[in-house]
Amino acid sequence: MLKRTLFISNPYYLSLKNKQLQVSERGGMVLKSAPVEDIGFLVLDHPQISFSMKLVEELSEYNVATVFCDSKHMPSSMLLPLDAHHIQSELFRAQIAASEPLKKNLWKQTIEAKVKNQAALLDKLGKNSLQLKNIAKTIKSGDSDNREGFAARIYWTALLGKEFVRDRYGEPPNNFLNYGYILLRSAVARALAGSGLLATLGIHHRNRYNAFCLADDIMEPYRPYVDEIACDLDEKYPGTFALEKEHKAELLQLMTADVKIGDNKRPLMVALSQTTASLARCFAGEQRKIDYPVFG
């Protein structure tokens, strides 16, 4: 079932009644409500939003990714359940015991899928993708010669021009990309938790200060879905620095973007769960390839 994404940007009080999230003015009437089981993402973007602990418990029960925004209105933290799968400890053990050759093979698959999807986005936008398609054929186990980095330089130049520099604090549309990637990272972390995997233990990313290394790994082939929305926003609102509600609303549509895996097309939010479930099977030795999307 397709889950809803809710964005709250006013100082409302959120509570739970009859298993429904209720949004109300402080001490006032209920403005809207939604069954918690229908919610996939809840984005909270106001410093005076308050909520009941009973609601937090219910959100956790249904594996809702609750995302909190900072004073700059950028997603900064997330609430995820600690126990989201019935055989979680078994899956954790398989993940921890994964051999180095297995992880290198999984990373090779990941980068191949990412570069192919970048090339597919360039094709869709009528830009030259030949170099990326050739690079995708030469990626080695563990991407030992960093073809990902080489591909990135070619990709951003082809996508946004020679003057564009992909940088967190850079010129637009970096701001659209930043917001979209944070949302995507949250979605991947939610899917990993639902599949019983530990988001901290990556197959490639390793950083003692990063609690979501595996999310950073698995989101790579999905980045072009963010890039497409960011490019569209950049055309509509050129030179925009401040993200307004209409920009965020379009970026939140990422969760329902059509994603094709195999012969099936489904919303990105659902596709991520298929990808992370396949990764769990790879760790368990039941499958050899991760189910990644084919952009198009």
Coordinates of C-alpha atoms in Angstrom, one line a residue:
M1 CA 0.0 0.0 0.0
L2 CA 1.2 3.5 -0.9
K3 CA 2.0 5.4 2.3
R4 CA 1.3 9.2 2.7
T5 CA 3.8 11.9 3.3
L6 CA 2.7 14.7 5.6
F7 CA 4.4 18.0 5.9
I8 CA 3.6 20.2 9.0
S9 CA 5.0 23.7 9.0
N10 CA 2.8 25.5 11.6
P11 CA 2.8 25.5 15.4
Y12 CA 0.2 22.7 15.7
Y13 CA -0.4 20.1 18.4
L14 CA -0.2 16.5 17.1
S15 CA -2.0 13.8 19.1
L16 CA -3.5 10.3 18.7
K17 CA -7.1 9.3 18.8
N18 CA -8.6 6.0 17.6
K19 CA -5.2 5.2 15.9
Q20 CA -5.4 8.5 13.9
L21 CA -2.9 11.3 13.9
Q22 CA -4.9 14.5 14.7
V23 CA -3.6 17.9 13.9
S24 CA -5.0 20.8 15.9
E25 CA -4.4 24.3 17.0
R26 CA -3.2 24.6 20.5
G27 CA -6.3 24.1 22.7
G28 CA -8.4 24.4 19.6
M29 CA -10.3 22.4 17.1
V30 CA -8.9 19.5 15.1
L31 CA -7.9 20.7 11.6
K32 CA -7.1 17.4 10.0
S33 CA -6.5 13.7 10.8
A34 CA -5.0 10.7 9.1
P35 CA -4.7 7.0 10.0
V36 CA -1.2 6.4 11.3
E37 CA -1.0 3.1 9.4
D38 CA -1.4 5.1 6.1
I39 CA 1.6 7.4 6.9
G40 CA 5.1 6.7 5.6
F41 CA 6.7 10.0 6.3
L42 CA 6.0 12.9 8.7
V43 CA 8.1 16.0 8.2
L44 CA 7.9 18.5 11.0
D45 CA 9.2 22.0 10.1
H46 CA 8.3 24.4 13.0
P47 CA 10.1 24.9 16.3
Q48 CA 6.7 25.1 18.2
I49 CA 5.2 21.9 17.0
S50 CA 4.3 19.7 20.0
F51 CA 3.0 16.1 20.2
S52 CA 1.9 13.4 22.6
M53 CA 4.1 10.5 23.5
K54 CA 1.2 8.2 22.7
L55 CA 1.4 9.4 19.1
V56 CA 5.2 8.8 19.1
E57 CA 4.6 5.3 20.2
E58 CA 2.1 4.7 17.4
L59 CA 4.3 6.2 14.8
S60 CA 7.1 3.9 15.8
E61 CA 4.8 0.9 15.8
Y62 CA 4.0 1.5 12.1
N63 CA 7.6 2.4 11.1
V64 CA 6.7 6.0 10.2
A65 CA 9.9 8.0 9.4
T66 CA 9.4 11.1 11.5
V67 CA 11.7 13.8 10.2
F68 CA 12.6 16.9 12.2
C69 CA 13.8 20.1 10.5
D70 CA 16.3 22.6 12.0
S71 CA 16.1 26.4 12.3
K72 CA 17.1 26.7 8.6
H73 CA 14.2 24.5 7.6
M74 CA 16.4 21.6 6.5
P75 CA 15.8 18.0 7.7
S76 CA 18.2 17.4 10.5
S77 CA 17.1 14.3 12.5
M78 CA 14.8 11.4 12.3
L79 CA 12.8 9.1 14.6
L80 CA 13.0 5.4 13.6
P81 CA 11.9 2.2 15.5
L82 CA 14.6 0.1 17.2
D83 CA 12.6 -3.2 16.7
A84 CA 11.0 -3.2 13.2
H85 CA 11.4 -6.8 12.1
H86 CA 10.5 -10.2 13.6
I87 CA 13.9 -11.8 13.0
Q88 CA 16.0 -8.6 13.4
S89 CA 18.8 -10.2 15.5
E90 CA 19.3 -13.0 12.9
L91 CA 19.5 -10.4 10.1
F92 CA 21.9 -8.3 12.2
R93 CA 24.2 -11.3 12.6
A94 CA 24.2 -12.0 8.9
Q95 CA 24.9 -8.4 8.1
I96 CA 27.8 -8.2 10.6
A97 CA 29.3 -11.5 9.3
A98 CA 29.2 -10.4 5.6
S99 CA 32.6 -11.1 4.0
E100 CA 34.7 -8.5 2.4
P101 CA 34.3 -10.1 -1.1
L102 CA 30.5 -10.0 -0.7
K103 CA 30.5 -6.3 0.3
K104 CA 32.8 -5.4 -2.6
N105 CA 30.5 -7.2 -5.0
L106 CA 27.5 -5.4 -3.6
W107 CA 29.2 -2.1 -3.9
K108 CA 30.1 -2.9 -7.5
Q109 CA 26.4 -3.6 -8.2
T110 CA 25.5 -0.3 -6.5
I111 CA 27.8 1.9 -8.5
E112 CA 26.9 0.2 -11.8
A113 CA 23.2 0.9 -11.1
K114 CA 24.0 4.5 -10.1
V115 CA 26.0 5.3 -13.2
K116 CA 23.5 3.6 -15.5
N117 CA 20.6 5.6 -13.9
Q118 CA 22.6 8.8 -14.3
A119 CA 23.1 8.0 -18.0
A120 CA 19.4 7.2 -18.3
L121 CA 18.5 10.6 -16.8
L122 CA 20.8 12.3 -19.3
D123 CA 19.1 10.4 -22.1
K124 CA 15.7 11.5 -20.9
L125 CA 16.8 15.1 -20.9
G126 CA 18.3 14.9 -24.3
K127 CA 21.9 15.1 -23.1
N128 CA 25.0 13.1 -24.1
S129 CA 25.3 9.9 -22.0
L130 CA 27.7 7.8 -24.0
Q131 CA 30.7 8.3 -21.6
L132 CA 28.7 7.2 -18.6
K133 CA 27.4 4.2 -20.3
N134 CA 30.9 3.2 -21.1
I135 CA 32.1 3.8 -17.6
A136 CA 29.3 1.6 -16.2
K137 CA 30.8 -1.3 -18.2
T138 CA 34.3 -0.9 -16.6
I139 CA 33.5 -0.8 -12.8
K140 CA 35.5 -3.3 -10.9
S141 CA 34.8 -5.2 -7.6
G142 CA 34.6 -2.6 -4.8
D143 CA 35.0 0.1 -7.5
S144 CA 38.7 -0.1 -6.7
D145 CA 39.7 2.6 -9.2
N146 CA 36.9 5.0 -8.2
R147 CA 35.0 5.1 -11.4
E148 CA 32.1 6.6 -9.4
G149 CA 34.0 9.8 -8.9
F150 CA 35.1 10.0 -12.5
A151 CA 31.5 9.4 -13.6
A152 CA 30.3 12.1 -11.3
R153 CA 32.5 14.8 -12.9
I154 CA 31.2 13.9 -16.3
Y155 CA 27.6 13.7 -15.1
W156 CA 27.3 17.0 -13.4
T157 CA 28.9 18.8 -16.3
A158 CA 26.5 17.2 -18.8
L159 CA 23.5 17.7 -16.5
L160 CA 24.0 21.3 -15.3
G161 CA 26.8 22.8 -17.3
K162 CA 30.6 23.4 -16.9
E163 CA 30.1 26.2 -14.4
F164 CA 28.1 24.0 -11.9
V165 CA 29.9 22.6 -8.9
R166 CA 28.2 20.0 -6.8
D167 CA 28.8 21.3 -3.2
R168 CA 26.6 21.3 -0.1
Y169 CA 27.0 25.0 0.3
G170 CA 27.2 25.8 -3.4
E171 CA 25.0 27.8 -5.8
P172 CA 21.5 26.7 -6.7
P173 CA 20.3 24.1 -7.5
N174 CA 22.5 22.6 -4.8
N175 CA 19.9 23.6 -2.2
F176 CA 17.2 21.6 -4.1
L177 CA 19.6 18.6 -4.3
N178 CA 20.5 18.9 -0.6
Y179 CA 16.9 18.8 0.5
G180 CA 16.0 16.0 -1.8
Y181 CA 18.9 13.9 -0.8
I182 CA 18.1 14.3 2.9
L183 CA 14.6 13.1 2.2
L184 CA 15.8 10.2 0.2
R185 CA 18.3 9.2 2.9
S186 CA 15.4 9.3 5.4
A187 CA 13.3 7.1 3.1
V188 CA 16.2 4.6 2.7
A189 CA 16.8 4.5 6.5
R190 CA 13.1 3.7 7.0
A191 CA 13.2 0.9 4.5
L192 CA 16.3 -0.6 6.0
A193 CA 14.7 -0.6 9.5
G194 CA 11.6 -2.3 8.0
S195 CA 13.8 -5.0 6.4
G196 CA 15.6 -5.6 9.8
L197 CA 19.0 -4.2 8.8
L198 CA 21.3 -2.0 10.8
A199 CA 21.7 1.4 8.9
T200 CA 25.0 2.1 10.7
L201 CA 26.9 -0.8 9.1
G202 CA 27.7 0.1 5.5
I203 CA 28.9 -2.0 2.7
H204 CA 31.3 0.8 1.5
H205 CA 30.7 4.0 3.6
R206 CA 32.6 3.9 6.8
N207 CA 32.6 6.8 9.2
R208 CA 32.7 6.7 13.0
Y209 CA 30.5 9.8 13.1
N210 CA 27.8 8.5 10.6
A211 CA 24.9 6.5 12.0
F212 CA 23.5 5.9 8.5
C213 CA 26.4 4.5 6.4
L214 CA 24.3 1.7 4.9
A215 CA 21.6 4.2 3.9
D216 CA 24.2 6.3 2.2
D217 CA 25.3 3.2 0.3
I218 CA 21.8 2.1 -0.8
M219 CA 20.5 5.5 -1.8
E220 CA 23.2 5.9 -4.6
P221 CA 21.2 4.4 -7.5
Y222 CA 18.1 6.4 -6.4
R223 CA 19.8 9.8 -6.5
P224 CA 18.9 10.5 -10.2
Y225 CA 15.2 10.6 -9.1
V226 CA 16.1 13.6 -6.9
D227 CA 18.3 15.1 -9.6
E228 CA 15.4 15.1 -12.1
I229 CA 13.1 17.0 -9.6
A230 CA 15.9 19.4 -8.7
C231 CA 16.6 20.2 -12.4
D232 CA 12.9 20.8 -13.0
L233 CA 12.7 23.2 -10.0
D234 CA 15.8 25.0 -11.2
E235 CA 14.1 25.6 -14.6
K236 CA 11.0 26.9 -12.9
Y237 CA 12.7 29.0 -10.2
P238 CA 16.2 29.9 -11.5
G239 CA 18.6 31.3 -9.0
T240 CA 16.4 30.5 -6.0
F241 CA 18.3 30.3 -2.7
A242 CA 15.5 30.1 -0.1
L243 CA 13.3 27.0 -0.2
E244 CA 9.7 27.8 0.1
K245 CA 6.7 25.6 0.7
E246 CA 6.0 25.1 -3.0
H247 CA 9.6 23.9 -3.6
K248 CA 9.5 21.4 -0.7
A249 CA 6.1 20.2 -1.8
E250 CA 7.5 19.3 -5.2
L251 CA 10.6 17.6 -3.6
L252 CA 8.3 15.6 -1.3
Q253 CA 6.7 14.1 -4.5
L254 CA 9.9 12.1 -4.7
M255 CA 8.3 9.5 -2.4
T256 CA 5.6 8.7 -5.0
A257 CA 7.9 8.9 -8.1
D258 CA 7.4 5.9 -10.4
V259 CA 10.3 3.5 -10.1
K260 CA 10.8 0.4 -12.2
I261 CA 12.4 -2.7 -10.8
G262 CA 12.3 -5.7 -13.1
D263 CA 8.9 -5.8 -14.8
N264 CA 7.2 -3.9 -12.1
K265 CA 6.6 -0.2 -11.7
R266 CA 5.8 1.1 -8.2
P267 CA 6.2 4.3 -6.1
L268 CA 9.7 5.0 -4.9
M269 CA 8.7 4.4 -1.2
V270 CA 7.6 0.9 -2.0
A271 CA 10.5 0.2 -4.4
L272 CA 13.0 1.0 -1.6
S273 CA 11.5 -1.7 0.6
Q274 CA 12.0 -4.2 -2.2
T275 CA 15.6 -3.0 -2.6
T276 CA 16.4 -3.3 1.1
A277 CA 14.6 -6.7 1.5
S278 CA 16.8 -8.0 -1.4
L279 CA 19.9 -6.7 0.4
A280 CA 18.9 -8.6 3.5
R281 CA 18.6 -11.8 1.4
C282 CA 22.1 -11.1 -0.1
F283 CA 23.5 -10.9 3.4
A284 CA 21.7 -14.2 4.3
G285 CA 23.1 -15.9 1.2
E286 CA 19.7 -16.4 -0.4
Q287 CA 20.2 -14.0 -3.3
R288 CA 23.2 -12.7 -5.2
K289 CA 22.0 -9.4 -6.6
I290 CA 20.4 -6.4 -5.0
D291 CA 17.1 -5.3 -6.6
Y292 CA 17.9 -1.9 -7.8
P293 CA 15.7 0.4 -10.0
V294 CA 16.2 1.1 -13.7
F295 CA 15.6 4.8 -14.3
G296 CA 13.3 5.6 -17.1

